[in-house]
PDB file of C-alpha atoms in Angstrom:
ATOM      1  CA  UNK A  17      29.626 111.464 112.174  1.00 36.00           C
ATOM      2  CA  UNK A  18      32.903 112.066 114.009  1.00 50.00           C
ATOM      3  CA  UNK A  19      33.149 113.325 117.632  1.00 61.00           C
ATOM      4  CA  UNK A  20      34.548 116.872 117.202  1.00 77.00           C
ATOM      5  CA  UNK A  21      34.180 117.019 120.543  1.00 89.00           C
ATOM      6  CA  UNK A  22      37.610 117.109 123.014  1.00 91.00           C
ATOM      7  CA  UNK A  23      36.826 114.309 125.843  1.00 93.00           C
ATOM      8  CA  UNK A  24      39.950 115.285 127.596  1.00 95.00           C
ATOM      9  CA  UNK A  25      41.738 118.736 127.437  1.00 96.00           C
ATOM     10  CA  UNK A  26      45.119 118.393 127.536  1.00 97.00           C
ATOM     11  CA  UNK A  27      47.888 120.645 129.788  1.00 97.00           C
ATOM     12  CA  UNK A  28      51.233 120.713 129.977  1.00 97.00           C
ATOM     13  CA  UNK A  29      52.842 120.044 133.879  1.00 97.00           C
ATOM     14  CA  UNK A  30      54.272 123.390 135.357  1.00 96.00           C
ATOM     15  CA  UNK A  31      57.278 123.127 137.734  1.00 94.00           C
ATOM     16  CA  UNK A  32      57.002 125.186 140.872  1.00 93.00           C
ATOM     17  CA  UNK A  33      59.189 127.726 138.772  1.00 94.00           C
ATOM     18  CA  UNK A  34      56.582 128.114 136.032  1.00 95.00           C
ATOM     19  CA  UNK A  35      58.742 126.327 133.596  1.00 97.00           C
ATOM     20  CA  UNK A  36      56.738 123.893 131.561  1.00 97.00           C
ATOM     21  CA  UNK A  37      59.532 120.760 130.318  1.00 97.00           C
ATOM     22  CA  UNK A  38      57.300 118.979 128.175  1.00 98.00           C
ATOM     23  CA  UNK A  39      56.621 121.885 126.016  1.00 97.00           C
ATOM     24  CA  UNK A  40      59.838 122.996 126.102  1.00 98.00           C
ATOM     25  CA  UNK A  41      61.609 120.313 124.885  1.00 98.00           C
ATOM     26  CA  UNK A  42      58.986 120.522 121.737  1.00 98.00           C
ATOM     27  CA  UNK A  43      60.119 123.448 120.468  1.00 97.00           C
ATOM     28  CA  UNK A  44      63.803 121.617 120.633  1.00 97.00           C
ATOM     29  CA  UNK A  45      62.336 119.442 117.896  1.00 97.00           C
ATOM     30  CA  UNK A  46      61.815 120.259 114.011  1.00 97.00           C
ATOM     31  CA  UNK A  47      58.643 121.326 112.737  1.00 97.00           C
ATOM     32  CA  UNK A  48      57.555 117.892 111.170  1.00 97.00           C
ATOM     33  CA  UNK A  49      58.175 116.232 114.010  1.00 98.00           C
ATOM     34  CA  UNK A  50      56.655 118.610 116.438  1.00 98.00           C
ATOM     35  CA  UNK A  51      53.661 118.160 114.007  1.00 98.00           C
ATOM     36  CA  UNK A  52      53.237 114.470 114.106  1.00 98.00           C
ATOM     37  CA  UNK A  53      53.544 114.624 117.656  1.00 98.00           C
ATOM     38  CA  UNK A  54      50.825 117.200 118.167  1.00 97.00           C
ATOM     39  CA  UNK A  55      48.489 115.352 116.032  1.00 98.00           C
ATOM     40  CA  UNK A  56      49.267 112.636 118.007  1.00 98.00           C
ATOM     41  CA  UNK A  57      48.404 114.230 121.213  1.00 98.00           C
ATOM     42  CA  UNK A  58      45.333 115.787 119.556  1.00 97.00           C
ATOM     43  CA  UNK A  59      43.664 112.530 118.299  1.00 97.00           C
ATOM     44  CA  UNK A  60      44.212 111.157 122.466  1.00 97.00           C
ATOM     45  CA  UNK A  61      42.330 114.385 123.352  1.00 96.00           C
ATOM     46  CA  UNK A  62      39.742 113.622 121.136  1.00 95.00           C
ATOM     47  CA  UNK A  63      39.375 110.063 121.146  1.00 94.00           C
ATOM     48  CA  UNK A  64      39.968 109.199 124.556  1.00 95.00           C
ATOM     49  CA  UNK A  65      39.765 106.630 126.213  1.00 93.00           C
ATOM     50  CA  UNK A  66      41.856 105.103 123.442  1.00 93.00           C
ATOM     51  CA  UNK A  67      44.264 102.619 123.211  1.00 93.00           C
ATOM     52  CA  UNK A  68      47.348 100.893 121.156  1.00 95.00           C
ATOM     53  CA  UNK A  69      49.221 101.727 118.920  1.00 95.00           C
ATOM     54  CA  UNK A  70      48.797 104.536 119.102  1.00 97.00           C
ATOM     55  CA  UNK A  71      48.598 105.015 123.639  1.00 97.00           C
ATOM     56  CA  UNK A  72      48.350 102.656 126.454  1.00 96.00           C
ATOM     57  CA  UNK A  73      48.922 102.503 129.970  1.00 96.00           C
ATOM     58  CA  UNK A  74      52.465 101.679 131.473  1.00 95.00           C
ATOM     59  CA  UNK A  75      52.053  98.665 133.667  1.00 90.00           C
ATOM     60  CA  UNK A  76      55.229  99.148 135.613  1.00 89.00           C
ATOM     61  CA  UNK A  77      54.002 102.196 136.612  1.00 94.00           C
ATOM     62  CA  UNK A  78      50.003 103.036 138.415  1.00 94.00           C
ATOM     63  CA  UNK A  79      48.769 106.320 136.290  1.00 96.00           C
ATOM     64  CA  UNK A  80      51.377 107.143 134.060  1.00 97.00           C
ATOM     65  CA  UNK A  81      50.313 106.808 130.368  1.00 98.00           C
ATOM     66  CA  UNK A  82      52.134 107.106 126.471  1.00 97.00           C
ATOM     67  CA  UNK A  83      51.672 108.611 123.804  1.00 98.00           C
ATOM     68  CA  UNK A  84      52.658 106.749 121.555  1.00 97.00           C
ATOM     69  CA  UNK A  85      54.703 108.983 118.419  1.00 98.00           C
ATOM     70  CA  UNK A  86      56.277 107.740 114.870  1.00 97.00           C
ATOM     71  CA  UNK A  87      58.777 109.513 113.590  1.00 97.00           C
ATOM     72  CA  UNK A  88      60.787 110.452 110.289  1.00 93.00           C
ATOM     73  CA  UNK A  89      63.792 108.492 109.899  1.00 94.00           C
ATOM     74  CA  UNK A  90      62.698 105.251 112.015  1.00 94.00           C
ATOM     75  CA  UNK A  91      62.587 106.762 115.127  1.00 96.00           C
ATOM     76  CA  UNK A  92      59.994 107.053 117.832  1.00 96.00           C
ATOM     77  CA  UNK A  93      58.962 109.813 120.394  1.00 98.00           C
ATOM     78  CA  UNK A  94      56.383 109.392 123.162  1.00 98.00           C
ATOM     79  CA  UNK A  95      54.717 111.957 125.838  1.00 98.00           C
ATOM     80  CA  UNK A  96      54.833 110.310 129.159  1.00 98.00           C
ATOM     81  CA  UNK A  97      51.234 111.409 130.972  1.00 98.00           C
ATOM     82  CA  UNK A  98      48.704 111.301 133.329  1.00 97.00           C
ATOM     83  CA  UNK A  99      45.487 111.788 134.646  1.00 96.00           C
ATOM     84  CA  UNK A 100      44.378 114.758 137.194  1.00 94.00           C
ATOM     85  CA  UNK A 101      40.799 115.946 137.936  1.00 94.00           C
ATOM     86  CA  UNK A 102      39.515 115.217 134.417  1.00 93.00           C
ATOM     87  CA  UNK A 103      42.316 117.031 132.521  1.00 96.00           C
ATOM     88  CA  UNK A 104      45.564 114.675 130.041  1.00 97.00           C
ATOM     89  CA  UNK A 105      48.904 116.504 131.492  1.00 98.00           C
ATOM     90  CA  UNK A 106      52.002 116.131 129.501  1.00 98.00           C
ATOM     91  CA  UNK A 107      54.481 114.946 132.331  1.00 98.00           C
ATOM     92  CA  UNK A 108      57.753 114.436 130.348  1.00 98.00           C
ATOM     93  CA  UNK A 109      58.293 114.005 126.435  1.00 98.00           C
ATOM     94  CA  UNK A 110      61.308 112.519 124.493  1.00 98.00           C
ATOM     95  CA  UNK A 111      63.221 110.615 122.278  1.00 97.00           C
ATOM     96  CA  UNK A 112      63.160 106.839 122.523  1.00 94.00           C
ATOM     97  CA  UNK A 113      66.771 104.940 122.011  1.00 92.00           C
ATOM     98  CA  UNK A 114      65.554 101.476 123.105  1.00 90.00           C
ATOM     99  CA  UNK A 115      63.004  99.303 123.142  1.00 89.00           C
ATOM    100  CA  UNK A 116      62.441  99.347 126.363  1.00 91.00           C
ATOM    101  CA  UNK A 117      61.115 103.259 128.315  1.00 93.00           C
ATOM    102  CA  UNK A 118      64.667 103.811 130.408  1.00 94.00           C
ATOM    103  CA  UNK A 119      63.947 104.355 134.324  1.00 95.00           C
ATOM    104  CA  UNK A 120      65.163 107.437 134.720  1.00 96.00           C
ATOM    105  CA  UNK A 121      62.276 109.175 132.048  1.00 96.00           C
ATOM    106  CA  UNK A 122      59.313 106.801 134.190  1.00 96.00           C
ATOM    107  CA  UNK A 123      61.002 108.266 137.584  1.00 97.00           C
ATOM    108  CA  UNK A 124      60.625 111.452 136.125  1.00 97.00           C
ATOM    109  CA  UNK A 125      57.243 111.433 134.946  1.00 97.00           C
ATOM    110  CA  UNK A 126      56.362 109.867 138.722  1.00 97.00           C
ATOM    111  CA  UNK A 127      58.111 112.575 140.159  1.00 96.00           C
ATOM    112  CA  UNK A 128      56.316 115.310 138.182  1.00 96.00           C
ATOM    113  CA  UNK A 129      52.966 113.568 138.605  1.00 96.00           C
ATOM    114  CA  UNK A 130      53.634 113.515 142.500  1.00 94.00           C
ATOM    115  CA  UNK A 131      54.149 117.328 142.730  1.00 90.00           C
ATOM    116  CA  UNK A 132      50.405 117.634 141.382  1.00 76.00           C
ATOM    117  CA  UNK A 133      48.843 116.113 144.264  1.00 61.00           C
TER     118      UNK A 133
END
């Protein structure tokens, strides 16, 4: 029997001025890309804890995880998140252009995670 209850709730990081950068980034993507990323995020909510190939911990950044989405045209997207008070907080989203996650993206997610403390 499939588990039809969320194990963890997704929330978007909100800056001090009320902006939600991950939600704003998602709105710039095509409907197809938003649907793919949204489905992957939903799978994490319902399947948490979940591992590869969908989700993994960023070993170089304690407390940061990534949701790994495969988009059309061979593109890949990442949503970096942390867990705060039993909720998945989406910190940063981007289209990945190289095999290694750029330090600036990890730095931004880490900065946003620390702002939420």
